[in-house]
PDB file of C-alpha atoms in Angstrom:
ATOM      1  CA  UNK A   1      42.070 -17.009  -0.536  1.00  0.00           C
ATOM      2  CA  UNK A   2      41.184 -13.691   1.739  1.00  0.00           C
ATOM      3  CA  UNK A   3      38.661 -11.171   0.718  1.00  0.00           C
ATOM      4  CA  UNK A   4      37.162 -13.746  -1.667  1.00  0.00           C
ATOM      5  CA  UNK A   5      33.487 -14.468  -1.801  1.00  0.00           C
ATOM      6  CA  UNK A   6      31.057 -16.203  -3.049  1.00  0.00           C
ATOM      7  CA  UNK A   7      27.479 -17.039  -3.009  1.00  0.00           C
ATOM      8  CA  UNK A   8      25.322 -20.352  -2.060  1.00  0.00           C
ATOM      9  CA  UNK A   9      22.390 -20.591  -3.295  1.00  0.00           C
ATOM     10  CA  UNK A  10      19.589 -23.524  -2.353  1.00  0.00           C
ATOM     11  CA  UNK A  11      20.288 -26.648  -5.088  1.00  0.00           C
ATOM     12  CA  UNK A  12      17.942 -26.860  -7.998  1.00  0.00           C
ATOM     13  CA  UNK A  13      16.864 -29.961  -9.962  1.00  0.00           C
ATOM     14  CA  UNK A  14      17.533 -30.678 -13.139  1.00  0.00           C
ATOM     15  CA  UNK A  15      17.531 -33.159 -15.840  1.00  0.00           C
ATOM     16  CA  UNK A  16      14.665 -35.370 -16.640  1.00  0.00           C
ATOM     17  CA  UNK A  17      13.546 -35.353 -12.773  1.00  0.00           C
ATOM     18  CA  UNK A  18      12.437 -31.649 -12.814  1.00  0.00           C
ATOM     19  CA  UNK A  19       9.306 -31.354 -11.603  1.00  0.00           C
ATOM     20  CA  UNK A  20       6.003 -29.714 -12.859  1.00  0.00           C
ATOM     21  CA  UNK A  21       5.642 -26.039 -11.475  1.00  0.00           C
ATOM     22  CA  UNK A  22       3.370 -26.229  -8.084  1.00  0.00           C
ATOM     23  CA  UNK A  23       3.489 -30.247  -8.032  1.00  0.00           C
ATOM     24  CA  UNK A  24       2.160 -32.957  -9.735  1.00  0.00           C
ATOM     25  CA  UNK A  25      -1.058 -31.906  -7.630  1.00  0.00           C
ATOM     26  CA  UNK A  26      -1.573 -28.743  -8.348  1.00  0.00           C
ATOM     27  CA  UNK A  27      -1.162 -29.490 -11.735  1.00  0.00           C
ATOM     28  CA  UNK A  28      -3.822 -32.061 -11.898  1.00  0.00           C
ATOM     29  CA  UNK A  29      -6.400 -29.898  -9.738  1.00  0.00           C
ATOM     30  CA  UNK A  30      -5.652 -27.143 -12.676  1.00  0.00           C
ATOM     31  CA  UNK A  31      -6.348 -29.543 -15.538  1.00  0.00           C
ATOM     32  CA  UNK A  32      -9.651 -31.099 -13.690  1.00  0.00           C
ATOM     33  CA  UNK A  33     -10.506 -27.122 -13.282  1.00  0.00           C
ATOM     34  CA  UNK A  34     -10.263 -26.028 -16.427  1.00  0.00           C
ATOM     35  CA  UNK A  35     -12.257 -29.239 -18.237  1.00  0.00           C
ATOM     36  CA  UNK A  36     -14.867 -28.903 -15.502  1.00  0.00           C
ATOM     37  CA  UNK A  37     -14.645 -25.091 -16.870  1.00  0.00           C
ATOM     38  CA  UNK A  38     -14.926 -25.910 -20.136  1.00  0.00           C
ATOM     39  CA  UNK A  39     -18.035 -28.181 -19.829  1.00  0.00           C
ATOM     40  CA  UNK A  40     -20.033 -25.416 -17.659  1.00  0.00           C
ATOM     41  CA  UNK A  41     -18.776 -22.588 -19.849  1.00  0.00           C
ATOM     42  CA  UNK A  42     -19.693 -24.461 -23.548  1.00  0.00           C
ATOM     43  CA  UNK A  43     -23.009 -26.413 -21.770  1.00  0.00           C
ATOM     44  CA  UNK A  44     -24.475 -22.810 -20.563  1.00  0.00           C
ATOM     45  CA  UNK A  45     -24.203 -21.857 -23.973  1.00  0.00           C
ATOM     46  CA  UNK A  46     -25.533 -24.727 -25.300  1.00  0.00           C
ATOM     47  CA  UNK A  47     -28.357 -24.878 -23.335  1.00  0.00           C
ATOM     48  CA  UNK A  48     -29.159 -20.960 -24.085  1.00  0.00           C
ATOM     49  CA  UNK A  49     -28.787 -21.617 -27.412  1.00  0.00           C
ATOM     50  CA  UNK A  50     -31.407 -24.684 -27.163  1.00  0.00           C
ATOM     51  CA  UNK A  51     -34.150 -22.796 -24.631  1.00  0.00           C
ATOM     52  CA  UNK A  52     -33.654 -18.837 -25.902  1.00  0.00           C
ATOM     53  CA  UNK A  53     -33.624 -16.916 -29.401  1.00  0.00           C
ATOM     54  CA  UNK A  54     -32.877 -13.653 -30.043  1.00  0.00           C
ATOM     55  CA  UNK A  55     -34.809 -10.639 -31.301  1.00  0.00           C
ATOM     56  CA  UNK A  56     -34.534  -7.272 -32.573  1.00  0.00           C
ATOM     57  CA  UNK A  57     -37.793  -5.196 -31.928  1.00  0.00           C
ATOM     58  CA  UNK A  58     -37.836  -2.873 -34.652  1.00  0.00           C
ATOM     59  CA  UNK A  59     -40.574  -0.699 -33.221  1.00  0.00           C
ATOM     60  CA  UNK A  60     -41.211   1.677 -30.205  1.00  0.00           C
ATOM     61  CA  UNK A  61     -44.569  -0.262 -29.160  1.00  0.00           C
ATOM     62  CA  UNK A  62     -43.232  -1.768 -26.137  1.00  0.00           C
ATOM     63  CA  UNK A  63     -41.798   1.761 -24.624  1.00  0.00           C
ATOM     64  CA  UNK A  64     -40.567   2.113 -21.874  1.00  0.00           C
ATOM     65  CA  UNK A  65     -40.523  -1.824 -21.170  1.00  0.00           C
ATOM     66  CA  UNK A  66     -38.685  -2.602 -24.510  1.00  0.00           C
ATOM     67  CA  UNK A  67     -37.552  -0.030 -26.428  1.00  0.00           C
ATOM     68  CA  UNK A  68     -37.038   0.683 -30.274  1.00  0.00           C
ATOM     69  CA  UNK A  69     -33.979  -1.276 -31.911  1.00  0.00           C
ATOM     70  CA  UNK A  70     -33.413  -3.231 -28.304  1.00  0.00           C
ATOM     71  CA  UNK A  71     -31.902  -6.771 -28.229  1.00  0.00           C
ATOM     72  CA  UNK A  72     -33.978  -9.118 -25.955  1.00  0.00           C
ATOM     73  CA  UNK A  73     -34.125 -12.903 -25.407  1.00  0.00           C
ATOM     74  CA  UNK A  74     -36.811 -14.673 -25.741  1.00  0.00           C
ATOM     75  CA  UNK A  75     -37.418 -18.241 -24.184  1.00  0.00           C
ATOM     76  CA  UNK A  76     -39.471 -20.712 -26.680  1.00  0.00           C
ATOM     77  CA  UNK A  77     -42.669 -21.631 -25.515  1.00  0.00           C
ATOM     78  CA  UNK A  78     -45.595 -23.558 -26.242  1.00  0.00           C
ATOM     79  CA  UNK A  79     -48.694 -20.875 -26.582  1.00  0.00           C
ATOM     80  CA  UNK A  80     -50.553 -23.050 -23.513  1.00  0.00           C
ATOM     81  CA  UNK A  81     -47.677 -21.922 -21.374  1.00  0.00           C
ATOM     82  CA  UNK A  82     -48.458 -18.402 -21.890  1.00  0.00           C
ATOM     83  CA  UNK A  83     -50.017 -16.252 -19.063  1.00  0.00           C
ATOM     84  CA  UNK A  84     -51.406 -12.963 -18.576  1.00  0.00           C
ATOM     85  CA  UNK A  85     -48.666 -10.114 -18.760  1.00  0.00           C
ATOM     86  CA  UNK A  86     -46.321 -12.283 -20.649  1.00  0.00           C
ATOM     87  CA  UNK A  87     -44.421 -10.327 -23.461  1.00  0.00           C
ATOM     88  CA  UNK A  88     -44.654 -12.846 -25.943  1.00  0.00           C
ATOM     89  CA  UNK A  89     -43.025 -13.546 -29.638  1.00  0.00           C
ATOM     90  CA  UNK A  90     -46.174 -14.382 -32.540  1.00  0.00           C
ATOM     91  CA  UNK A  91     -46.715 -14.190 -35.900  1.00  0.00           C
ATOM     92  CA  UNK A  92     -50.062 -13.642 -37.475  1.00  0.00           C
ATOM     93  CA  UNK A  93     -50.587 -12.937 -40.803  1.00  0.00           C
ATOM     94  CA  UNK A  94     -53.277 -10.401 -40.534  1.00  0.00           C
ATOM     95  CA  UNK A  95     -50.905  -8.691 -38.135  1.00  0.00           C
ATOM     96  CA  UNK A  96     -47.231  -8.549 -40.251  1.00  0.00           C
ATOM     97  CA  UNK A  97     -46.642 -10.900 -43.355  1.00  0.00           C
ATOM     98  CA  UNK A  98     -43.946 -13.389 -41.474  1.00  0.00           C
ATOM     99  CA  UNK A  99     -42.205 -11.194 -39.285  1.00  0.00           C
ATOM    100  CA  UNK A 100     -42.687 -11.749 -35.532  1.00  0.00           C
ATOM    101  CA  UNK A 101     -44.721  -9.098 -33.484  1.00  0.00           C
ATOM    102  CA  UNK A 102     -43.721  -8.378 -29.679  1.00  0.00           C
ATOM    103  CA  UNK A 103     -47.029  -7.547 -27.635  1.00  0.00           C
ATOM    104  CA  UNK A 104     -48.255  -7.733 -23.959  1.00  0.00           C
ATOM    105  CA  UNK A 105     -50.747 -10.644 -23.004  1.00  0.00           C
ATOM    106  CA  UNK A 106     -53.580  -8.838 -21.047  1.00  0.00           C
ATOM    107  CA  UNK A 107     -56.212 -11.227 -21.349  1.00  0.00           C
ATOM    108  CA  UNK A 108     -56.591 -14.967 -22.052  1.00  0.00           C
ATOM    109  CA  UNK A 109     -59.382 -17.542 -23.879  1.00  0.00           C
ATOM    110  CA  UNK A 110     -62.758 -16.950 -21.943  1.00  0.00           C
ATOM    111  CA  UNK A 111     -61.837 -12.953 -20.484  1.00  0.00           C
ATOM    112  CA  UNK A 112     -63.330 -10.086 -20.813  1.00  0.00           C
ATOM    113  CA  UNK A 113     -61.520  -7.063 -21.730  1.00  0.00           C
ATOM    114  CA  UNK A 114     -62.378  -3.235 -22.142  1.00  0.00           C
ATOM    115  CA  UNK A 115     -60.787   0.220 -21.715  1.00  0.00           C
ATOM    116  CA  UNK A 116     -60.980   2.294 -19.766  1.00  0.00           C
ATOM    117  CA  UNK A 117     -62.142   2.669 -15.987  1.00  0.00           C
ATOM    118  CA  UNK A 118     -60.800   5.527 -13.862  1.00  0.00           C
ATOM    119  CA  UNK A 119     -57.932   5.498 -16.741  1.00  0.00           C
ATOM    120  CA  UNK A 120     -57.249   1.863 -16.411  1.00  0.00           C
ATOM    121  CA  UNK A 121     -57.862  -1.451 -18.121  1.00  0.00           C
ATOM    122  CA  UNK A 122     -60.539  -3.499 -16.885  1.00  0.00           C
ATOM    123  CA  UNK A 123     -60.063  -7.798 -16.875  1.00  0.00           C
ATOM    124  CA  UNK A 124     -63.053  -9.427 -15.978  1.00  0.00           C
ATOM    125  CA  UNK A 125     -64.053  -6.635 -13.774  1.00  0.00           C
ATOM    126  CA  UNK A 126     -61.153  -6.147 -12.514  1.00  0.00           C
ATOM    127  CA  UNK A 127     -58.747  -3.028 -12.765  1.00  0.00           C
ATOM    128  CA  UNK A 128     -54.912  -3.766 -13.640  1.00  0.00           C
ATOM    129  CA  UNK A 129     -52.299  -1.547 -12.119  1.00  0.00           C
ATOM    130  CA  UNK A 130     -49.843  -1.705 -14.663  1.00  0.00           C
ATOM    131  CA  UNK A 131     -47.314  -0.208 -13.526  1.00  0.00           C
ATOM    132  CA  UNK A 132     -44.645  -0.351 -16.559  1.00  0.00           C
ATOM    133  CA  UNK A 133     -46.927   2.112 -18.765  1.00  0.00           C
ATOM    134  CA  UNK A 134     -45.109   5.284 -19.476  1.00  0.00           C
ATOM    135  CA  UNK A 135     -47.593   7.580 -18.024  1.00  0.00           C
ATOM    136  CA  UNK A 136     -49.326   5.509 -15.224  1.00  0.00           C
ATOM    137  CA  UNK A 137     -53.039   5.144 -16.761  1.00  0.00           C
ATOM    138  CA  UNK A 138     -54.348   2.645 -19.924  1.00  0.00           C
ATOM    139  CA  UNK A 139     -53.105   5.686 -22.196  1.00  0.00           C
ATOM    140  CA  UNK A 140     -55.473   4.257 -24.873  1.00  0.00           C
ATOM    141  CA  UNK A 141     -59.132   5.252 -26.488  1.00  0.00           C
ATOM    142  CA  UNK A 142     -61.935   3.162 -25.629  1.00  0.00           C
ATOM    143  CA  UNK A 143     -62.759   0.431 -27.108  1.00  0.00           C
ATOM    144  CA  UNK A 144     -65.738  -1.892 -26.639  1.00  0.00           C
ATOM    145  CA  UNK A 145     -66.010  -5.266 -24.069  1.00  0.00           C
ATOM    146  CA  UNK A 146     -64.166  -8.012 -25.970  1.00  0.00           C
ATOM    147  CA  UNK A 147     -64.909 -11.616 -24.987  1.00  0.00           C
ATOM    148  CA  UNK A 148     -61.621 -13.399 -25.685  1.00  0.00           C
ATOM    149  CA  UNK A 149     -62.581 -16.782 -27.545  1.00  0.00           C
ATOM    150  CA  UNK A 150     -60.855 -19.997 -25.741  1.00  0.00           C
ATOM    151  CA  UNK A 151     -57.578 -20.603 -27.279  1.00  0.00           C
ATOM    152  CA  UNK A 152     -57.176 -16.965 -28.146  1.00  0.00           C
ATOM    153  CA  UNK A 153     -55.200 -14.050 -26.551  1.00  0.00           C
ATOM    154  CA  UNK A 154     -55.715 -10.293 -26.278  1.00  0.00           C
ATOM    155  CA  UNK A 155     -52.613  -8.586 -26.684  1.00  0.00           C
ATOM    156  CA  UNK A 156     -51.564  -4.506 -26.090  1.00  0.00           C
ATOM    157  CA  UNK A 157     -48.382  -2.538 -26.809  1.00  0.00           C
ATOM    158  CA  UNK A 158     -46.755  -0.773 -23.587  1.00  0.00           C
ATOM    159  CA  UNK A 159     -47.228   2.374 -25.842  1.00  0.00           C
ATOM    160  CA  UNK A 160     -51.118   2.480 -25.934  1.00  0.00           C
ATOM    161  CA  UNK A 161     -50.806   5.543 -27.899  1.00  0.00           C
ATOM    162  CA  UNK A 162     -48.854   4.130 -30.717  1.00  0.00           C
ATOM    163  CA  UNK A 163     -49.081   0.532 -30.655  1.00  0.00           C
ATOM    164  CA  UNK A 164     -50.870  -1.264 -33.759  1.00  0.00           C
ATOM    165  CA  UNK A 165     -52.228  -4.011 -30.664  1.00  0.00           C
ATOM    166  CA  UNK A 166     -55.207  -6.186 -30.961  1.00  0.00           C
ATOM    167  CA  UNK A 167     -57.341  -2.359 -30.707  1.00  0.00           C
ATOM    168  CA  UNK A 168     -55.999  -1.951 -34.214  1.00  0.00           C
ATOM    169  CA  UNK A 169     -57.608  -5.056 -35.651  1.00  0.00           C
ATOM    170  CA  UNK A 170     -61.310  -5.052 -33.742  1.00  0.00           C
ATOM    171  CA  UNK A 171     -63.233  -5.269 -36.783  1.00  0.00           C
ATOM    172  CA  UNK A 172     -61.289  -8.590 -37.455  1.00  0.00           C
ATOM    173  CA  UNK A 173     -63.124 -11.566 -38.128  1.00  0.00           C
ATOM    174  CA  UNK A 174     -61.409 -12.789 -34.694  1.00  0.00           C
ATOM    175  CA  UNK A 175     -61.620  -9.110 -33.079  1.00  0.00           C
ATOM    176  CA  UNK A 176     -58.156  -8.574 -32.650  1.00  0.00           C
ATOM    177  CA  UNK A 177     -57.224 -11.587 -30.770  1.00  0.00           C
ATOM    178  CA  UNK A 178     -54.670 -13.955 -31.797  1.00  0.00           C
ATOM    179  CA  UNK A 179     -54.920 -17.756 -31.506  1.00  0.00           C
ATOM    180  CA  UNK A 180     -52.215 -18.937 -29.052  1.00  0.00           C
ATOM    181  CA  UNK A 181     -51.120 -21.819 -31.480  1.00  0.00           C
ATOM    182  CA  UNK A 182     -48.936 -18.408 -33.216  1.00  0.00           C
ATOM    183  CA  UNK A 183     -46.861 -17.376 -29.998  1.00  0.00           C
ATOM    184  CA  UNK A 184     -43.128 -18.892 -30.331  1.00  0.00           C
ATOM    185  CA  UNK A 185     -41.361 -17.152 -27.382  1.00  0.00           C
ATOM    186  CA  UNK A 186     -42.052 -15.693 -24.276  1.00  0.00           C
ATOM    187  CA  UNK A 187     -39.215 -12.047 -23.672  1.00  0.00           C
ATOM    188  CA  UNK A 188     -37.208 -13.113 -20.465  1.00  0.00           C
ATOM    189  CA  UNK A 189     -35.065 -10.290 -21.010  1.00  0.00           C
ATOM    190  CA  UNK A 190     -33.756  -6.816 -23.068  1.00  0.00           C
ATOM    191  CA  UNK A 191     -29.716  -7.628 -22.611  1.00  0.00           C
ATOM    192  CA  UNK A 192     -28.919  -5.032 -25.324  1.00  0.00           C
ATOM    193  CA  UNK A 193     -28.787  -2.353 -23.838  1.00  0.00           C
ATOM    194  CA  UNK A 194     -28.437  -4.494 -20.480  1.00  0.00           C
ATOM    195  CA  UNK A 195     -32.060  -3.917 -19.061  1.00  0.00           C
ATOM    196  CA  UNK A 196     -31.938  -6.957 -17.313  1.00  0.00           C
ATOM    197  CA  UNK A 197     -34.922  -9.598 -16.546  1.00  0.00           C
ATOM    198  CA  UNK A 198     -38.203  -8.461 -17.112  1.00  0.00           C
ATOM    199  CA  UNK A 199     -40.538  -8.203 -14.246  1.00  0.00           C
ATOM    200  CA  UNK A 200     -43.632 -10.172 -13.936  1.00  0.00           C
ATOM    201  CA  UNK A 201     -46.744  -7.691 -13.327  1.00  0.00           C
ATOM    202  CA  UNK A 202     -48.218  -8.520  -9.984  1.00  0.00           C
ATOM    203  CA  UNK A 203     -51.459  -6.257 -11.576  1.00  0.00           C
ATOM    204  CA  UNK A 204     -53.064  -9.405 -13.055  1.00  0.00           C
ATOM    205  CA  UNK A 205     -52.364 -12.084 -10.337  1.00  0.00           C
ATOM    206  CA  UNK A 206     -55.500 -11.774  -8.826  1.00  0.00           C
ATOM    207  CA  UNK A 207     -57.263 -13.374 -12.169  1.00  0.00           C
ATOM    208  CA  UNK A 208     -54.798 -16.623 -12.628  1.00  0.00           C
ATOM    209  CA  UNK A 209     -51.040 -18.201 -12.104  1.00  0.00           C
ATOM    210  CA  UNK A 210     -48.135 -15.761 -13.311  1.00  0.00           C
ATOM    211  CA  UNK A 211     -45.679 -17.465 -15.242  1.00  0.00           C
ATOM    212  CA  UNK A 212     -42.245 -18.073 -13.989  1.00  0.00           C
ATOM    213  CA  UNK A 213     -38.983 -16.638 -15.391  1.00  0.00           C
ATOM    214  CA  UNK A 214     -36.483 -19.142 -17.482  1.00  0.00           C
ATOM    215  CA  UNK A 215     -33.863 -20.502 -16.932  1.00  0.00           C
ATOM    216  CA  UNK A 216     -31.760 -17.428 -17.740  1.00  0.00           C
ATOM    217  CA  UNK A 217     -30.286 -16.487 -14.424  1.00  0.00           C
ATOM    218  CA  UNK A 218     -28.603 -20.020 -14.436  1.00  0.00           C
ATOM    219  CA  UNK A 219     -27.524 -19.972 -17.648  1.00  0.00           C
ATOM    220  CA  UNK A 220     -25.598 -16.958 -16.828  1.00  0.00           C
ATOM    221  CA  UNK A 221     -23.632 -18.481 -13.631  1.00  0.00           C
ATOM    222  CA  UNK A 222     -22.860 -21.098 -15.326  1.00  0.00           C
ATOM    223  CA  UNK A 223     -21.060 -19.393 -18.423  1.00  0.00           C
ATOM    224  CA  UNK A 224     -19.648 -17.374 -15.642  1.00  0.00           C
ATOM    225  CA  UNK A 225     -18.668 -19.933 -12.837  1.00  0.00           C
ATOM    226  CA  UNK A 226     -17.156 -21.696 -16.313  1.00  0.00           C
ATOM    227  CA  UNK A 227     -14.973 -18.810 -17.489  1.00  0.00           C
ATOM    228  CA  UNK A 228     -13.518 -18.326 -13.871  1.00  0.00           C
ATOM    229  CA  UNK A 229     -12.806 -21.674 -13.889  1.00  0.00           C
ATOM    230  CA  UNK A 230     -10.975 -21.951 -16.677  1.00  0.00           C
ATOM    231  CA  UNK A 231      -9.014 -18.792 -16.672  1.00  0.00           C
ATOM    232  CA  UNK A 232      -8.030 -19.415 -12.776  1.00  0.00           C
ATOM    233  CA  UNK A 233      -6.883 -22.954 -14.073  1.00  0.00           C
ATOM    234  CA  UNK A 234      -4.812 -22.132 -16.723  1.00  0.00           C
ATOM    235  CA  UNK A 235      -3.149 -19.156 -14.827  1.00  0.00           C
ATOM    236  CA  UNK A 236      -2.027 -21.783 -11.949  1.00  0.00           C
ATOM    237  CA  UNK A 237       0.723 -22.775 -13.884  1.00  0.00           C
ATOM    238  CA  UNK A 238       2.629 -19.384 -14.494  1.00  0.00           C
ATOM    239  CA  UNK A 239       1.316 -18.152 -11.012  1.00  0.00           C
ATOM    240  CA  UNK A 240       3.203 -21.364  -9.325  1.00  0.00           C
ATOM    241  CA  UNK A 241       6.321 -20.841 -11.361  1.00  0.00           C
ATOM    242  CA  UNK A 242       6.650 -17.295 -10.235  1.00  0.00           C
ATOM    243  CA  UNK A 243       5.958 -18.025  -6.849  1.00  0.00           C
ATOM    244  CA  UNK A 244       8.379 -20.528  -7.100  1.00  0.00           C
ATOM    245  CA  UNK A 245      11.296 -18.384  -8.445  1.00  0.00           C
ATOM    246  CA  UNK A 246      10.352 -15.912  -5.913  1.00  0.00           C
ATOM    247  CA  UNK A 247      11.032 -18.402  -3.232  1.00  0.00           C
ATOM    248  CA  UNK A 248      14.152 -19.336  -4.836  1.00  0.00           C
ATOM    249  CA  UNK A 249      15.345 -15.985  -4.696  1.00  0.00           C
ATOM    250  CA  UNK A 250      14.720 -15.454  -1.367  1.00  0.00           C
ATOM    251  CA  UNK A 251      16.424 -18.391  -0.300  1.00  0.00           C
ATOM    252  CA  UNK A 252      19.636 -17.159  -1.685  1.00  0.00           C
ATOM    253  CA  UNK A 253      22.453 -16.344   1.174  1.00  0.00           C
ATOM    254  CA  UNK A 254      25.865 -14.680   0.579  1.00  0.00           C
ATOM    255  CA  UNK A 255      28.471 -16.798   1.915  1.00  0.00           C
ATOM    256  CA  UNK A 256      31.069 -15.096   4.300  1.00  0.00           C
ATOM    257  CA  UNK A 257      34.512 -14.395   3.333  1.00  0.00           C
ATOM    258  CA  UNK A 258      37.150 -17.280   3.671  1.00  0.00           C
TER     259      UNK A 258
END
């Protein structure tokens, strides 16, 4: 009949035979991207939780590095692993009755230690720039040449001033050093508030091997590279099935009149 019209549009598929949005491949790409998510997001974890453990500091000993109430990670550590300027994780009883103690390595079994020359610490003859003090020099009173017995470690606050460090606890039967068989962790990083990784101080690498960061950074991609997978695989389905309509819609033509 004239000046009727009507519209064509491109056929669809129904029933049982309808299939998946964005193909039977897509589909199983998604799936194989979000369990290959799901193990690299839940193993990173895993694996943090296994090699790291949180802390708390509750003091402001470690200012600037670490500051008062900060939340840091810590990786655990045999003591033999530790190295000069390592922030490491002890407990000594002489020090704090079973709570751990944050301090700064600055001198290992068979150094020599003293304060101060030209304002700075001296290691077996040796002055330290260290650089993450607050005000640039030692910032602490004078204290006498320590011979650090093997096994042992001499350990300082960032905040010479303040800091109840191996210069509190000379008169000691050990003078103020603790044995290394006490350190738990070493601090990899302050991530609350997000401080980041902590730097290893170049200052003592003249007198021995630095440690090396943990596996932290890695950790982190994978939780990350995880999460993106995961969330980009389960949003291939609704993305497909929008593109999909949209498609549809565009391939729909008015018919001319008859």
């Amino acid at each position: 009949m004239g000046g009727e019209s009507s519209t064509r549009t491109a056929p669809h598929s129904g029933g049982t035979g309808r299939t998946p949005a964005g193909g039977r491949t897509g589909q199983r790409l998604s799936g194989l991207a979000v369990a290959l998510g799901l193990v690299l997001f839940l193993g990173g974890f895993a694996w943090g939780a296994v090699v790291y453990r949180p802390y708390t500091v509750p003091t402001s000993s470690m200012t600037p590095t670490i500051g008062v109430g900060d939340r840091v990670l810590a990786q655990r550590v045999d003591g033999d692993e530790v190295r000069r300027g390592d922030v490491v994780v002890f407990h000594d009883r002489t020090w704090a009755d079973n709570a751990p103690v944050v301090k700064r390595v600055v001198a290992v079994g068979g150094d020599t230690v003293s304060c101060c020359t030209h304002g700075k610490l001296t290691v077996n003859g040796k002055q330290i720039d260290e650089p993450y003090l607050k005000g640039g020099p030692a910032e602490i009173t004078d204290f006498p040449v320590v011979k650090v017995p093997e096994g042992r470690l001499f350990l300082l606050g960032d905040e010479r001033q303040g800091s109840l460090d191996s210069t509190a606890h000379l008169q000691d039967a050990a003078r103020g050093t603790v044995s290394r068989a006490d350190v738990t962790a070493r601090v990899d990083a302050v991530v609350w508030p997000m401080k980041g990784m902590l730097e290893r101080p170049s200052g003592f690498a003249e007198l021995g091997e630095l440690s090396t960061p943990g596996p932290l950074r890695t950790i982190v991609w994978l939780v990350v590279a995880g999460a993106v997978l995961v969330l980009g695989g389960a949003a291939y389905g609704p993305v497909a099935t929008w593109l999909g309509r949209s498609r549809s819609r565009n391939r729909t033509e008015p018919a001319g009149a008859r």
